[in-house]
XYZ file of C-alpha atoms in Angstrom:
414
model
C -4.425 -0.397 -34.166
C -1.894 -0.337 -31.114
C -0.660 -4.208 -30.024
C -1.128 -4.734 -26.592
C 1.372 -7.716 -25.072
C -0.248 -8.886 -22.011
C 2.316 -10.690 -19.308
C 0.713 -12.980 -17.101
C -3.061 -14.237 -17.272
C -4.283 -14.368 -13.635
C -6.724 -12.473 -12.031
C -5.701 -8.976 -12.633
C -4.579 -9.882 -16.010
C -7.888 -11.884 -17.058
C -9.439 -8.432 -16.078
C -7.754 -6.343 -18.528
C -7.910 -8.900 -21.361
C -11.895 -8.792 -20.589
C -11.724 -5.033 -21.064
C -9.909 -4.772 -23.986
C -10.580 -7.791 -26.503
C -14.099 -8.481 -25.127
C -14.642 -4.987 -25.139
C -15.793 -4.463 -21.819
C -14.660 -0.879 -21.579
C -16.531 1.606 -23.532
C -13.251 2.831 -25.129
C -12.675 -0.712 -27.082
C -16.521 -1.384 -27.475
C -16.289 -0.538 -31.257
C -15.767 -2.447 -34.019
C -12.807 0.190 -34.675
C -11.281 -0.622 -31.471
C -7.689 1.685 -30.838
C -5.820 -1.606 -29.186
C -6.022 -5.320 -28.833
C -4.536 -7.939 -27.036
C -2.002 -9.600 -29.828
C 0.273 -11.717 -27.518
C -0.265 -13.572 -23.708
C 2.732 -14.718 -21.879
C 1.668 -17.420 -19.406
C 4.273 -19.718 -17.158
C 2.543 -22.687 -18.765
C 0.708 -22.874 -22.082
C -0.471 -26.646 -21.117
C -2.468 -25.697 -18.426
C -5.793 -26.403 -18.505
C -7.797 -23.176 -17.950
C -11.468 -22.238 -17.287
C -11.239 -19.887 -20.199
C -9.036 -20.268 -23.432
C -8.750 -17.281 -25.458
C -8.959 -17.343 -29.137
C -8.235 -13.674 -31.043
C -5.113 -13.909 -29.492
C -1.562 -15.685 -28.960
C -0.731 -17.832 -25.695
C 3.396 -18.261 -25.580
C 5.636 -19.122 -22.626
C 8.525 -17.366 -24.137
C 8.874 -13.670 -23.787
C 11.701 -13.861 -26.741
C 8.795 -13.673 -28.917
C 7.147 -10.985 -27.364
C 9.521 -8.435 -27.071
C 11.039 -9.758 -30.736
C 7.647 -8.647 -32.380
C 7.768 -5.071 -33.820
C 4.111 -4.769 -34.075
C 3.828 -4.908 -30.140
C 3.768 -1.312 -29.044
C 2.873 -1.698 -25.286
C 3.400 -4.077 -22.813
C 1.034 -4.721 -19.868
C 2.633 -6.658 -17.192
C 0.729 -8.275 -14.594
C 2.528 -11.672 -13.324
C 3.292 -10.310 -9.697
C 6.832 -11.065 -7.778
C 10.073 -9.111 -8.655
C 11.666 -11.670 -10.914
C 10.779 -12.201 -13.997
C 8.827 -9.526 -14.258
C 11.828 -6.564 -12.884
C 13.854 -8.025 -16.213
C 10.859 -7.898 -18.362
C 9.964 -4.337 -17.967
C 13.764 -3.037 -18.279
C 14.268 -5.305 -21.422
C 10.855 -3.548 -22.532
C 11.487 -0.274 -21.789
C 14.755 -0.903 -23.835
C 13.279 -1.709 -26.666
C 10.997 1.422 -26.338
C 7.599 -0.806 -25.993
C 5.894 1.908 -23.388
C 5.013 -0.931 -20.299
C 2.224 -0.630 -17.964
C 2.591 -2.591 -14.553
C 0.671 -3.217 -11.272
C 3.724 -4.668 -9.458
C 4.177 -2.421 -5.962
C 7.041 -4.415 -5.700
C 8.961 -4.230 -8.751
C 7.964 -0.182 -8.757
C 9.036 0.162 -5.363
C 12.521 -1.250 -5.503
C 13.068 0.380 -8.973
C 11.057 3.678 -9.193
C 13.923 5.830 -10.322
C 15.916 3.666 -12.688
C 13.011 2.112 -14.597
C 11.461 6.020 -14.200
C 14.955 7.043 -16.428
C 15.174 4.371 -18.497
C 11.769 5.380 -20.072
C 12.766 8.770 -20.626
C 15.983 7.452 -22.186
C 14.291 5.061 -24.718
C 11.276 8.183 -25.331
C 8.613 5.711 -23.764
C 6.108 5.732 -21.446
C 6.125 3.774 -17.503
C 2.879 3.935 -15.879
C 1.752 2.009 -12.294
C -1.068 3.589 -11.685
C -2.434 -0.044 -10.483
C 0.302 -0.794 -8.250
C -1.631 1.486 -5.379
C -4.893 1.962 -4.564
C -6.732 -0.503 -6.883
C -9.144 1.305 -8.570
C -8.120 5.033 -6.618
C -6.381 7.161 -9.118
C -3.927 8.221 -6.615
C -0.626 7.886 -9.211
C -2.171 10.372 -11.301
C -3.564 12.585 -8.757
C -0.267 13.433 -6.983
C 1.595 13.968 -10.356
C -1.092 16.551 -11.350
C -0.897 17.919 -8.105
C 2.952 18.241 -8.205
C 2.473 20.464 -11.125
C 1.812 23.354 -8.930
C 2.084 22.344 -5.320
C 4.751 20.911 -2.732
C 3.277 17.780 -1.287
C 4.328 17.386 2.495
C 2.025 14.734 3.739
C 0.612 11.489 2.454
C -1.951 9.438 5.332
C -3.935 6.465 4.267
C -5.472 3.078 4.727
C -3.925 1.613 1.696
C -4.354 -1.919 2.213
C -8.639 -3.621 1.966
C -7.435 -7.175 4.093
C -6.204 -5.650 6.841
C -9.044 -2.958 6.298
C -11.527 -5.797 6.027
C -10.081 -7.361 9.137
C -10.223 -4.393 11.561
C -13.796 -3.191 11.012
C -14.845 -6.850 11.394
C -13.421 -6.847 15.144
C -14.826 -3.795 15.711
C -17.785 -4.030 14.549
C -18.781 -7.873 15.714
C -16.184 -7.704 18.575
C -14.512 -10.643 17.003
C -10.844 -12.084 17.825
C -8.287 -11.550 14.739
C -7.385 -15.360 14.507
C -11.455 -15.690 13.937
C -11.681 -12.751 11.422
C -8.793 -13.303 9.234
C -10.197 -17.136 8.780
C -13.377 -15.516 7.696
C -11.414 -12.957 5.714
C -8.980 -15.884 3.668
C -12.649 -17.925 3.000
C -14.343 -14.924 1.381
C -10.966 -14.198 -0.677
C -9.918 -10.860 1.205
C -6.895 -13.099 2.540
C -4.466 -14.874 1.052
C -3.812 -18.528 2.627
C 0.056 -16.531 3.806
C -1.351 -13.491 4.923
C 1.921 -12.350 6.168
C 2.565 -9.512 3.369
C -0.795 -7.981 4.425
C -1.233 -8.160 8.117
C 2.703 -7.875 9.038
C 2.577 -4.879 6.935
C 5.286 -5.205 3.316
C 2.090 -4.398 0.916
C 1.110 -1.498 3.160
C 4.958 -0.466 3.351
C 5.570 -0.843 -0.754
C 2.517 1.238 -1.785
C 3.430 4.277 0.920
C 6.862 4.213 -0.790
C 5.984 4.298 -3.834
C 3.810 7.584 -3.557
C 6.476 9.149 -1.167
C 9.149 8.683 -3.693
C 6.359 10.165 -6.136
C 5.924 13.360 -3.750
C 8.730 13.918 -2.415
C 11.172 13.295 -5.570
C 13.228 10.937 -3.960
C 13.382 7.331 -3.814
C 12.170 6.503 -0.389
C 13.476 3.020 0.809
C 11.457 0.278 1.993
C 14.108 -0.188 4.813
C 13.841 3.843 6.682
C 10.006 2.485 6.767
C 9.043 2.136 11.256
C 6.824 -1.169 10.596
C 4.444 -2.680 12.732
C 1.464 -5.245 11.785
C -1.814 -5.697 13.131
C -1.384 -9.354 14.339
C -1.348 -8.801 17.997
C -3.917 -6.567 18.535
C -6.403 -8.291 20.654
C -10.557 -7.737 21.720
C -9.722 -6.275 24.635
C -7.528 -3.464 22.876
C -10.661 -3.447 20.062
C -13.060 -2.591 23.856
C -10.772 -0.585 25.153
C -10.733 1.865 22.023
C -14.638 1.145 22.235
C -14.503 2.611 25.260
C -12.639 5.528 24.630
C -14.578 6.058 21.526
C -12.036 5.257 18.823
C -11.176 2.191 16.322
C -8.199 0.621 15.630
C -7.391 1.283 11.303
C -3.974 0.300 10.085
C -2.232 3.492 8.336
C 0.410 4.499 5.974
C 1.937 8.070 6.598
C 4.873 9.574 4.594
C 5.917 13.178 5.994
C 8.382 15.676 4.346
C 9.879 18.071 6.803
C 13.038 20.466 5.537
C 13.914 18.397 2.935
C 13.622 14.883 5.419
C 11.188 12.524 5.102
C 9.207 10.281 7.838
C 7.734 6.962 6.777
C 5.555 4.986 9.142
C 3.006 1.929 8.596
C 1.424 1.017 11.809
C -2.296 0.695 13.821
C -3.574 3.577 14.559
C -6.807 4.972 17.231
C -8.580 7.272 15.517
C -12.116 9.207 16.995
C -15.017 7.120 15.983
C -16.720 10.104 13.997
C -13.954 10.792 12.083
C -14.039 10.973 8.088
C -10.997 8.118 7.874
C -12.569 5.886 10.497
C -16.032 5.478 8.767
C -13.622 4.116 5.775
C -14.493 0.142 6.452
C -14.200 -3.146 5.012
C -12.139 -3.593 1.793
C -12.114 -0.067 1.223
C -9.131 2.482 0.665
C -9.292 6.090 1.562
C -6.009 8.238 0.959
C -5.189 11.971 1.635
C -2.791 14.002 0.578
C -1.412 17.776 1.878
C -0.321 20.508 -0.806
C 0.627 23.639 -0.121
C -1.289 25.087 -1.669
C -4.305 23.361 -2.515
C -4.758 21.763 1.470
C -6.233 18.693 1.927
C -7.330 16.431 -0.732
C -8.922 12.837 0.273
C -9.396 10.216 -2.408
C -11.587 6.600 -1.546
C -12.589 3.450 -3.282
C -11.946 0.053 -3.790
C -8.335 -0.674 -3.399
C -8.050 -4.315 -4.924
C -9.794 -6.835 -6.550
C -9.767 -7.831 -10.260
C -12.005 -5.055 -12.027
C -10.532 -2.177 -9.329
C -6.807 -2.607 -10.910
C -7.540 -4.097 -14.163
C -9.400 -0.464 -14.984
C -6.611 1.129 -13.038
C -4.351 -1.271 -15.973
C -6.371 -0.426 -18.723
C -6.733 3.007 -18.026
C -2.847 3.749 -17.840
C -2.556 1.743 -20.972
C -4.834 4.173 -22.941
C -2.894 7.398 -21.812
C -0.140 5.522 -22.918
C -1.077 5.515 -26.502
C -3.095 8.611 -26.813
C -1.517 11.427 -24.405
C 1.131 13.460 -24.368
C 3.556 12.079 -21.669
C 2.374 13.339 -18.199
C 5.225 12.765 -15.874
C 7.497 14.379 -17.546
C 8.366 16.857 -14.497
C 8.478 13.894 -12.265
C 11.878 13.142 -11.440
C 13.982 11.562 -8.572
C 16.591 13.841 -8.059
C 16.639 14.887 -4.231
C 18.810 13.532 -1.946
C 16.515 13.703 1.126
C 17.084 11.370 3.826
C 14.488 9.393 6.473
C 14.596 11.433 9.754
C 12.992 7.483 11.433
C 11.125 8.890 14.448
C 12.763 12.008 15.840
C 11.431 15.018 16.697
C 7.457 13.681 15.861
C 5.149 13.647 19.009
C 1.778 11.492 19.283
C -0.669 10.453 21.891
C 0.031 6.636 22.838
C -1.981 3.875 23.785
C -0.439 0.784 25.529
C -1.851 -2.680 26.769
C 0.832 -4.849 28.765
C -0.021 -8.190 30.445
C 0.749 -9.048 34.057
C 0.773 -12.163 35.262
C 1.911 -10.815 38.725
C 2.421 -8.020 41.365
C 5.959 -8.220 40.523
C 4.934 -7.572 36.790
C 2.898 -5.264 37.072
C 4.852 -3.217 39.910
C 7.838 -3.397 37.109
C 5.546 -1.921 34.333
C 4.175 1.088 36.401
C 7.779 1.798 36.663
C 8.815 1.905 33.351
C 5.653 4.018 32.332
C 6.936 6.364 35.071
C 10.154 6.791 33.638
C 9.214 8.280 30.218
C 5.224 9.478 30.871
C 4.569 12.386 33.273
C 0.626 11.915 32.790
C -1.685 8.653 32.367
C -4.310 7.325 32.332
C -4.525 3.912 33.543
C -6.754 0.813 33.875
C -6.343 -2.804 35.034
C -8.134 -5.430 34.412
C -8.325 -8.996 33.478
C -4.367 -8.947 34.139
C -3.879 -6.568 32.081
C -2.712 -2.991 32.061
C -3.853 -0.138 29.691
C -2.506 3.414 29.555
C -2.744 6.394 27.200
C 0.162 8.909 27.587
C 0.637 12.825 26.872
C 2.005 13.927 23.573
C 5.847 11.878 23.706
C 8.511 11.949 21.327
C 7.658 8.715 18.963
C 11.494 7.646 20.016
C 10.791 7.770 23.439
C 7.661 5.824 22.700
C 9.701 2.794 21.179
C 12.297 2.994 24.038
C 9.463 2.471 26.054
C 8.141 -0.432 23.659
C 11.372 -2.070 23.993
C 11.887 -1.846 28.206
C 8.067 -3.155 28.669
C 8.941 -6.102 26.720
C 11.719 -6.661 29.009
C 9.070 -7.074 31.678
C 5.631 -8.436 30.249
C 6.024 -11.105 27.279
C 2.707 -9.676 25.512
C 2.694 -5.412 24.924
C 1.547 -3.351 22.466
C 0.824 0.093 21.387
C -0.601 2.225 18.986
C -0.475 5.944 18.254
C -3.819 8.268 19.077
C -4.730 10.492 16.014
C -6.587 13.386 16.366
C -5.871 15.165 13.010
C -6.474 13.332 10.799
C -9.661 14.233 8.326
């Protein structure tokens, strides 16, 4: 029987201990069961807990863990980059194959934890880390097998998800929504890493790096949250027939790569739009097999505790999968030039002055609009523009009206 060393007992981690030792999943239901839980690291084996577990060890010192020889995998599920980046390389060193849902760790440390496996003969899997219960990690490495994977688009991220559909659906402001949102557990109490984008930004770096064999740095990411976005820019899309989703997009183009994570119009009937509430839906682009579009749940306690659980079982039973996977290209982010979109902008006026002021910095970079005022406030969409010229733009409004914003108008998307 394989020895399982669970690292942190929250919500995600309380989820795969359920699986495994109280033989949730139908792969440990038996009385013959492959793998158990032997050892739980917790920050503080005082602490009074709902539910104490008893066919196993509670220990606040990781010495012991990684000490025992019987422990042949470690699952690590505490969250943050320290302790948890040391764990896994002091694991991986002692060739314990480790199984993590940390976007963060994985995205700062894709390559070097990826080679220290393969130098110690183990096993890293993340399949958690993105997509909850999606099995997007796996996908793309079986896909890599025979195709070259140019384009990644998704909505990778259920708060902000959760959030948009609500103000589109019961034409509700986003201060009301994301209170509703942090009561019904969708938001945390600081929902900065989901609205302002970093969760968004970490997953669609993570399976860029993955695609594109390179390590793809959170810092050549264009970010933008969905904080200001506002009723009337929910109507005005309304009107127009789109909604407002919040998307992740990683493009390869000779040997460059484009990341983006930013709100997004897309036409109300299409496939991605009709992807609401907590829900993720992810596509990717092969060369040869097209499009392929994967959806589910993409958080919550069960979603990535099977995602955990099911990485943890290849782990002791497969062959080793990502073998071919490697981080060896030295592409380089090509930020915004040379991509075109459709824009829309909303820029408040407060006077004629203002408003004279923004028609004329339109003017100077769109040829074509289409423009509305109303309630002192001016909307345009714009002709395909370069997505550099767009944030030139972004920048000189600012310089006149105190409140813009803008989001790009996708059409091709599935």
């Amino acid at each position: 029987m394989k020895q399982i060393a669970l690292l942190g007992f929250g919500t995600v981690g309380l989820g795969v201990y359920e699986i495994i030792n109280l033989k949730r999943g139908a792969f440990f239901s038996s009385n013959d069961a492959p793998a158990k839980v032997k050892w739980i690291l917790v920050r503080d084996i005082n602490k009074r807990r709902t539910y104490k577990p008893t066919d196993c060890t509670l220990t606040d010192n990781f010495q012991e863990i990684i000490n025992d020889d019987e422990v042949d995998i470690v699952i690590s599920a505490m969250g943050g980059m320290e302790p948890e980046y040391t764990y896994i390389k002091e694991a991986l060193k002692r060739k314990k194959h480790v199984v993590t849902a940390n976007k963060e760790v994985i995205c700062a440390h894709i390559d070097e934890l990826t080679n220290l496996a393969k130098e110690n003969g183990v096993k890293l899997y993340y399949e958690g880390a993105v997509g909850g219960g999606i099995p997007i990690i796996s996908s793309i490495i079986e896909t890599l097998k025979i195709n070259k994977i140019t384009k990644i688009q998704g909505i990778l991220n259920g708060t902000t998800n959760f959030i948009l559909t609500k103000m589109s659906k019961e034409k509700a402001d986003f201060a009301e929504v994301l209170k509703v949102a942090q009561e019904l557990g969708f938001a945390e109490a600081d929902p900065t890493a989901d609205i302002e984008g970093y969760d968004v930004m970490r997953k669609i770096c993570i399976l860029a790096s993955l695609a594109f064999h390179t390590h793809a740095k959170t810092e050549d990411v264009h970010l933008r949250g969905i904080s200001n976005i506002t009723l009337d820019d929910v109507n005005m899309a309304d009107s127009m027939g789109y909604d407002f989703k919040y998307i992740g997009q990683a493009l390869l183009k000779d040997d460059k790569y484009s990341i983006s994570v930013t709100p997004v119009l897309l036409p109300k009937d299409s496939v991605m739009c009709n992807v609401n509430q907590e829900y993720n839906v992810i596509m990717l682009y092969g060369d040869i097999i097209g499009e392929l579009c994967f959806m589910g749940k993409g958080a919550g306690k069960d979603a990535t505790a099977n995602a955990v659980v099911s990485d943890a079982i290849k782990a002791f039973t497969e062959e080793d999968t990502q073998k071919h996977i490697n981080f060896n290209e030295t592409a380089h982010s090509y930020g915004l030039s040379g991509i075109k979109n459709q824009y829309y902008i909303r820029a408040t006026v407060n006077n004629y002055e203002q408003f004279e002021s923004t028609i004329d910095c339109a003017a100077d970079t769109i040829k074509k609009n289409n423009l509305t005022y109303t309630n002192s406030k001016v909307f345009f969409t714009t002709e395909l523009i370069n997505s550099s010229d767009m944030l030139a733009l972004y920048e000189k409004l600012k310089t006149v009206s105190e409140d813009v914003f803008y989001a790009r108008m996708e059409h091709n998307l599935l």
